[in-house]
mmCIF file of C-alpha atoms in Angstrom:
data_model
loop_
_atom_site.group_PDB
_atom_site.id
_atom_site.type_symbol
_atom_site.label_atom_id
_atom_site.label_comp_id
_atom_site.label_asym_id
_atom_site.label_seq_id
_atom_site.Cartn_x
_atom_site.Cartn_y
_atom_site.Cartn_z
ATOM 1 C CA UNK A 1 -83.517 204.889 -40.828
ATOM 2 C CA UNK A 2 -82.568 208.567 -40.808
ATOM 3 C CA UNK A 3 -84.504 210.843 -43.115
ATOM 4 C CA UNK A 4 -81.315 212.127 -44.690
ATOM 5 C CA UNK A 5 -78.131 210.092 -44.669
ATOM 6 C CA UNK A 6 -74.700 211.107 -45.801
ATOM 7 C CA UNK A 7 -71.331 209.438 -46.194
ATOM 8 C CA UNK A 8 -69.846 209.412 -42.707
ATOM 9 C CA UNK A 9 -66.407 210.714 -43.705
ATOM 10 C CA UNK A 10 -64.033 212.216 -42.943
ATOM 11 C CA UNK A 11 -62.544 212.448 -46.385
ATOM 12 C CA UNK A 12 -58.830 213.213 -46.438
ATOM 13 C CA UNK A 13 -57.662 214.182 -49.914
ATOM 14 C CA UNK A 14 -54.631 215.930 -51.409
ATOM 15 C CA UNK A 15 -54.923 219.234 -53.182
ATOM 16 C CA UNK A 16 -56.069 218.794 -56.752
ATOM 17 C CA UNK A 17 -58.008 215.618 -56.060
ATOM 18 C CA UNK A 18 -61.589 214.990 -57.093
ATOM 19 C CA UNK A 19 -63.925 213.986 -54.299
ATOM 20 C CA UNK A 20 -67.568 212.927 -54.345
ATOM 21 C CA UNK A 21 -70.125 213.034 -51.561
ATOM 22 C CA UNK A 22 -73.355 211.084 -51.538
ATOM 23 C CA UNK A 23 -76.639 211.663 -49.759
ATOM 24 C CA UNK A 24 -79.825 209.639 -49.663
ATOM 25 C CA UNK A 25 -83.236 210.736 -48.451
ATOM 26 C CA UNK A 26 -86.198 208.667 -47.364
ATOM 27 C CA UNK A 27 -89.183 210.897 -48.113
ATOM 28 C CA UNK A 28 -90.113 210.438 -51.744
ATOM 29 C CA UNK A 29 -92.290 213.554 -51.570
ATOM 30 C CA UNK A 30 -89.305 215.782 -50.853
ATOM 31 C CA UNK A 31 -89.312 218.763 -53.116
ATOM 32 C CA UNK A 32 -86.081 220.697 -52.891
ATOM 33 C CA UNK A 33 -82.505 219.782 -52.278
ATOM 34 C CA UNK A 34 -79.411 221.762 -51.430
ATOM 35 C CA UNK A 35 -75.804 221.390 -50.471
ATOM 36 C CA UNK A 36 -74.576 223.678 -47.704
ATOM 37 C CA UNK A 37 -71.063 224.199 -46.483
ATOM 38 C CA UNK A 38 -70.353 224.690 -42.786
ATOM 39 C CA UNK A 39 -67.042 225.753 -41.301
ATOM 40 C CA UNK A 40 -66.335 224.817 -37.723
ATOM 41 C CA UNK A 41 -68.915 226.334 -35.339
ATOM 42 C CA UNK A 42 -70.174 228.759 -37.923
ATOM 43 C CA UNK A 43 -73.445 229.034 -39.726
ATOM 44 C CA UNK A 44 -74.076 226.908 -42.800
ATOM 45 C CA UNK A 45 -73.790 228.695 -46.107
ATOM 46 C CA UNK A 46 -75.564 227.660 -49.254
ATOM 47 C CA UNK A 47 -73.207 226.067 -51.727
ATOM 48 C CA UNK A 48 -75.656 225.148 -54.437
ATOM 49 C CA UNK A 49 -79.125 223.926 -55.211
ATOM 50 C CA UNK A 50 -79.604 220.477 -56.676
ATOM 51 C CA UNK A 51 -81.778 219.833 -59.705
ATOM 52 C CA UNK A 52 -82.696 216.695 -61.598
ATOM 53 C CA UNK A 53 -80.934 218.040 -64.641
ATOM 54 C CA UNK A 54 -77.755 218.472 -62.655
ATOM 55 C CA UNK A 55 -76.042 221.759 -62.095
ATOM 56 C CA UNK A 56 -72.475 222.925 -62.121
ATOM 57 C CA UNK A 57 -70.812 225.891 -60.507
ATOM 58 C CA UNK A 58 -67.125 226.088 -61.252
ATOM 59 C CA UNK A 59 -65.449 223.114 -59.652
ATOM 60 C CA UNK A 60 -68.658 221.907 -58.033
ATOM 61 C CA UNK A 61 -71.254 219.667 -59.650
ATOM 62 C CA UNK A 62 -74.474 218.563 -57.980
ATOM 63 C CA UNK A 63 -76.787 215.832 -59.173
ATOM 64 C CA UNK A 64 -80.197 214.559 -58.114
ATOM 65 C CA UNK A 65 -81.619 211.136 -58.855
ATOM 66 C CA UNK A 66 -85.235 211.102 -57.768
ATOM 67 C CA UNK A 67 -85.794 207.466 -58.669
ATOM 68 C CA UNK A 68 -83.029 206.374 -56.321
ATOM 69 C CA UNK A 69 -83.632 209.241 -53.853
ATOM 70 C CA UNK A 70 -79.994 210.113 -54.080
ATOM 71 C CA UNK A 71 -78.060 213.383 -54.223
ATOM 72 C CA UNK A 72 -74.407 213.840 -55.011
ATOM 73 C CA UNK A 73 -71.800 216.576 -54.876
ATOM 74 C CA UNK A 74 -68.588 216.385 -56.865
ATOM 75 C CA UNK A 75 -65.669 218.669 -56.134
ATOM 76 C CA UNK A 76 -62.912 218.795 -58.734
ATOM 77 C CA UNK A 77 -59.399 220.144 -58.261
ATOM 78 C CA UNK A 78 -59.780 220.370 -54.478
ATOM 79 C CA UNK A 79 -58.340 223.413 -52.742
ATOM 80 C CA UNK A 80 -57.192 223.771 -49.169
ATOM 81 C CA UNK A 81 -60.035 226.216 -48.677
ATOM 82 C CA UNK A 82 -62.550 223.496 -49.524
ATOM 83 C CA UNK A 83 -61.882 221.912 -46.130
ATOM 84 C CA UNK A 84 -65.217 222.089 -44.318
ATOM 85 C CA UNK A 85 -68.284 220.043 -43.508
ATOM 86 C CA UNK A 86 -70.744 219.596 -46.360
ATOM 87 C CA UNK A 87 -74.386 219.284 -45.412
ATOM 88 C CA UNK A 88 -77.059 217.728 -47.565
ATOM 89 C CA UNK A 89 -80.357 219.536 -46.986
ATOM 90 C CA UNK A 90 -83.775 218.317 -47.982
ATOM 91 C CA UNK A 91 -86.938 220.404 -47.855
ATOM 92 C CA UNK A 92 -90.073 218.378 -47.315
ATOM 93 C CA UNK A 93 -93.605 219.638 -46.933
ATOM 94 C CA UNK A 94 -94.732 221.998 -44.209
ATOM 95 C CA UNK A 95 -91.618 224.163 -44.102
ATOM 96 C CA UNK A 96 -89.666 221.256 -42.757
ATOM 97 C CA UNK A 97 -85.964 221.212 -43.392
ATOM 98 C CA UNK A 98 -83.921 218.115 -42.774
ATOM 99 C CA UNK A 99 -80.162 218.317 -42.526
ATOM 100 C CA UNK A 100 -77.852 215.405 -43.055
ATOM 101 C CA UNK A 101 -75.220 214.801 -40.419
ATOM 102 C CA UNK A 102 -72.602 216.279 -42.717
ATOM 103 C CA UNK A 103 -69.474 214.950 -44.300
ATOM 104 C CA UNK A 104 -66.179 216.357 -43.153
ATOM 105 C CA UNK A 105 -63.601 217.096 -45.841
ATOM 106 C CA UNK A 106 -59.929 217.707 -45.178
ATOM 107 C CA UNK A 107 -57.840 218.858 -48.120
ATOM 108 C CA UNK A 108 -54.113 218.661 -47.500
ATOM 109 C CA UNK A 109 -51.194 220.254 -49.264
ATOM 110 C CA UNK B 1 -77.463 239.055 -50.271
ATOM 111 C CA UNK B 2 -79.937 238.932 -47.446
ATOM 112 C CA UNK B 3 -78.535 239.222 -43.946
ATOM 113 C CA UNK B 4 -79.716 237.617 -40.755
ATOM 114 C CA UNK B 5 -78.276 238.957 -37.543
ATOM 115 C CA UNK B 6 -78.190 236.743 -34.472
ATOM 116 C CA UNK B 7 -76.983 237.693 -31.031
ATOM 117 C CA UNK B 8 -75.464 237.146 -28.657
ATOM 118 C CA UNK B 9 -72.796 235.078 -30.341
ATOM 119 C CA UNK B 10 -71.741 233.541 -27.083
ATOM 120 C CA UNK B 11 -73.336 233.362 -23.659
ATOM 121 C CA UNK B 12 -72.303 231.719 -20.443
ATOM 122 C CA UNK B 13 -74.918 231.455 -17.736
ATOM 123 C CA UNK B 14 -75.591 229.727 -14.467
ATOM 124 C CA UNK B 15 -77.890 226.763 -14.239
ATOM 125 C CA UNK B 16 -81.484 227.814 -13.633
ATOM 126 C CA UNK B 17 -81.301 231.151 -15.400
ATOM 127 C CA UNK B 18 -83.035 232.056 -18.644
ATOM 128 C CA UNK B 19 -81.283 233.123 -21.798
ATOM 129 C CA UNK B 20 -82.780 235.012 -24.712
ATOM 130 C CA UNK B 21 -81.375 234.769 -28.239
ATOM 131 C CA UNK B 22 -82.444 237.201 -30.933
ATOM 132 C CA UNK B 23 -82.628 236.640 -34.652
ATOM 133 C CA UNK B 24 -83.239 239.584 -36.971
ATOM 134 C CA UNK B 25 -83.637 239.788 -40.705
ATOM 135 C CA UNK B 26 -81.927 243.020 -41.643
ATOM 136 C CA UNK B 27 -82.948 243.708 -45.201
ATOM 137 C CA UNK B 28 -85.992 241.575 -45.814
ATOM 138 C CA UNK B 29 -89.155 240.550 -44.085
ATOM 139 C CA UNK B 30 -89.005 237.003 -42.829
ATOM 140 C CA UNK B 31 -92.350 235.299 -42.956
ATOM 141 C CA UNK B 32 -90.865 232.183 -41.455
ATOM 142 C CA UNK B 33 -87.942 231.673 -39.128
ATOM 143 C CA UNK B 34 -86.395 228.425 -38.041
ATOM 144 C CA UNK B 35 -84.457 227.581 -34.915
ATOM 145 C CA UNK B 36 -81.862 224.818 -34.818
ATOM 146 C CA UNK B 37 -79.596 223.274 -32.263
ATOM 147 C CA UNK B 38 -76.287 221.660 -33.009
ATOM 148 C CA UNK B 39 -74.300 219.516 -30.597
ATOM 149 C CA UNK B 40 -70.586 218.970 -31.227
ATOM 150 C CA UNK B 41 -69.866 216.884 -34.309
ATOM 151 C CA UNK B 42 -73.552 216.477 -35.018
ATOM 152 C CA UNK B 43 -75.799 217.979 -37.617
ATOM 153 C CA UNK B 44 -78.214 220.834 -37.229
ATOM 154 C CA UNK B 45 -81.441 219.673 -35.670
ATOM 155 C CA UNK B 46 -84.561 221.681 -36.345
ATOM 156 C CA UNK B 47 -86.180 222.674 -33.077
ATOM 157 C CA UNK B 48 -89.101 224.755 -34.213
ATOM 158 C CA UNK B 49 -90.601 226.771 -37.014
ATOM 159 C CA UNK B 50 -92.112 230.146 -36.291
ATOM 160 C CA UNK B 51 -94.373 232.215 -38.450
ATOM 161 C CA UNK B 52 -94.929 235.869 -37.742
ATOM 162 C CA UNK B 53 -97.922 236.460 -35.528
ATOM 163 C CA UNK B 54 -98.666 232.843 -34.754
ATOM 164 C CA UNK B 55 -97.491 230.160 -32.359
ATOM 165 C CA UNK B 56 -94.354 228.271 -33.202
ATOM 166 C CA UNK B 57 -94.491 224.689 -34.391
ATOM 167 C CA UNK B 58 -92.142 222.529 -32.382
ATOM 168 C CA UNK B 59 -90.438 219.373 -33.550
ATOM 169 C CA UNK B 60 -91.067 216.174 -31.706
ATOM 170 C CA UNK B 61 -89.060 215.958 -28.518
ATOM 171 C CA UNK B 62 -88.560 219.704 -28.135
ATOM 172 C CA UNK B 63 -90.186 221.119 -25.014
ATOM 173 C CA UNK B 64 -92.170 224.185 -25.958
ATOM 174 C CA UNK B 65 -92.344 225.415 -22.376
ATOM 175 C CA UNK B 66 -88.596 225.272 -22.082
ATOM 176 C CA UNK B 67 -87.741 226.806 -25.452
ATOM 177 C CA UNK B 68 -90.018 229.789 -25.837
ATOM 178 C CA UNK B 69 -90.190 231.235 -29.313
ATOM 179 C CA UNK B 70 -91.689 234.577 -30.146
ATOM 180 C CA UNK B 71 -91.981 235.886 -33.711
ATOM 181 C CA UNK B 72 -93.707 239.159 -32.994
ATOM 182 C CA UNK B 73 -92.657 240.987 -36.127
ATOM 183 C CA UNK B 74 -91.559 240.187 -39.655
ATOM 184 C CA UNK B 75 -87.964 240.993 -38.780
ATOM 185 C CA UNK B 76 -87.498 239.560 -35.321
ATOM 186 C CA UNK B 77 -87.776 236.162 -33.704
ATOM 187 C CA UNK B 78 -86.510 235.318 -30.245
ATOM 188 C CA UNK B 79 -85.679 232.020 -28.584
ATOM 189 C CA UNK B 80 -85.661 231.965 -24.795
ATOM 190 C CA UNK B 81 -84.114 228.994 -23.067
ATOM 191 C CA UNK B 82 -85.871 228.945 -19.711
ATOM 192 C CA UNK B 83 -84.315 227.493 -16.572
ATOM 193 C CA UNK B 84 -81.248 226.464 -18.499
ATOM 194 C CA UNK B 85 -79.348 223.350 -17.473
ATOM 195 C CA UNK B 86 -75.901 222.116 -18.510
ATOM 196 C CA UNK B 87 -77.459 219.701 -20.992
ATOM 197 C CA UNK B 88 -78.878 222.715 -22.839
ATOM 198 C CA UNK B 89 -75.346 223.806 -23.676
ATOM 199 C CA UNK B 90 -75.213 223.781 -27.434
ATOM 200 C CA UNK B 91 -74.839 225.880 -30.570
ATOM 201 C CA UNK B 92 -78.145 227.496 -31.517
ATOM 202 C CA UNK B 93 -78.693 228.871 -35.006
ATOM 203 C CA UNK B 94 -81.633 230.627 -36.578
ATOM 204 C CA UNK B 95 -82.516 230.887 -40.206
ATOM 205 C CA UNK B 96 -85.033 232.966 -42.051
ATOM 206 C CA UNK B 97 -87.143 232.554 -45.124
ATOM 207 C CA UNK B 98 -88.740 235.450 -46.902
ATOM 208 C CA UNK B 99 -91.744 233.585 -48.202
ATOM 209 C CA UNK B 100 -91.466 230.136 -46.704
ATOM 210 C CA UNK B 101 -91.516 228.590 -50.154
ATOM 211 C CA UNK B 102 -89.987 225.155 -50.366
ATOM 212 C CA UNK B 103 -87.482 226.088 -53.003
ATOM 213 C CA UNK B 104 -86.329 229.230 -51.322
ATOM 214 C CA UNK B 105 -82.892 229.206 -49.824
ATOM 215 C CA UNK B 106 -82.439 229.920 -46.170
ATOM 216 C CA UNK B 107 -80.387 232.707 -44.679
ATOM 217 C CA UNK B 108 -78.672 231.786 -41.466
ATOM 218 C CA UNK B 109 -77.703 233.763 -38.432
ATOM 219 C CA UNK B 110 -74.138 233.403 -37.191
ATOM 220 C CA UNK B 111 -75.157 231.216 -34.280
ATOM 221 C CA UNK B 112 -75.070 231.448 -30.495
ATOM 222 C CA UNK B 113 -72.835 229.237 -28.398
ATOM 223 C CA UNK B 114 -74.614 228.659 -25.101
ATOM 224 C CA UNK B 115 -72.670 227.301 -22.162
ATOM 225 C CA UNK B 116 -74.623 226.563 -18.993
ATOM 226 C CA UNK B 117 -72.494 226.107 -15.880
#
């Protein structure tokens, strides 16, 4: 089993749609969780951190469920510019960062 | 925000040559730097973690004699791919952490596309 698993995708959605991505992690001792966005062959950029209490940034909402070892990202009112690969990132002990394989999102007009 | 500069952005080399990639933190001191490799349509894979002034810690399966990492200062880490082969062709990205704390976000370089002929 991979340490971090994401929905395989790709997700093809129309503009204005709501889309949700899921991510599960295997190490129960994992401490910090993030969603990154990566455009084709470019560096990942931090989208948002994920907290147990949930956090929202505009159209984006992230949620963490430690009991189920599950992270989610919800995008509302999708824009064309949201088309990218979304990476679930888990920090475990010893400076170790684990990236999910990413979920590709295509938003179409 | 913090900036990490990585270069070259693209390099094409002949098989058997060595290639050096630089990663610099421009406006902060990076205690810890990370090197990743990404093959097409795959996720970033951590190769090694380097702390300033000490030997890098390599992930399982990564040959330390082939991928030489030097983190000689708090603003510079280099990755040298020695005796490169076509299978080393990949997208290499560095990231930097100011303190190495678990909850600290990473700042990424822009990546280097290596093509070995």
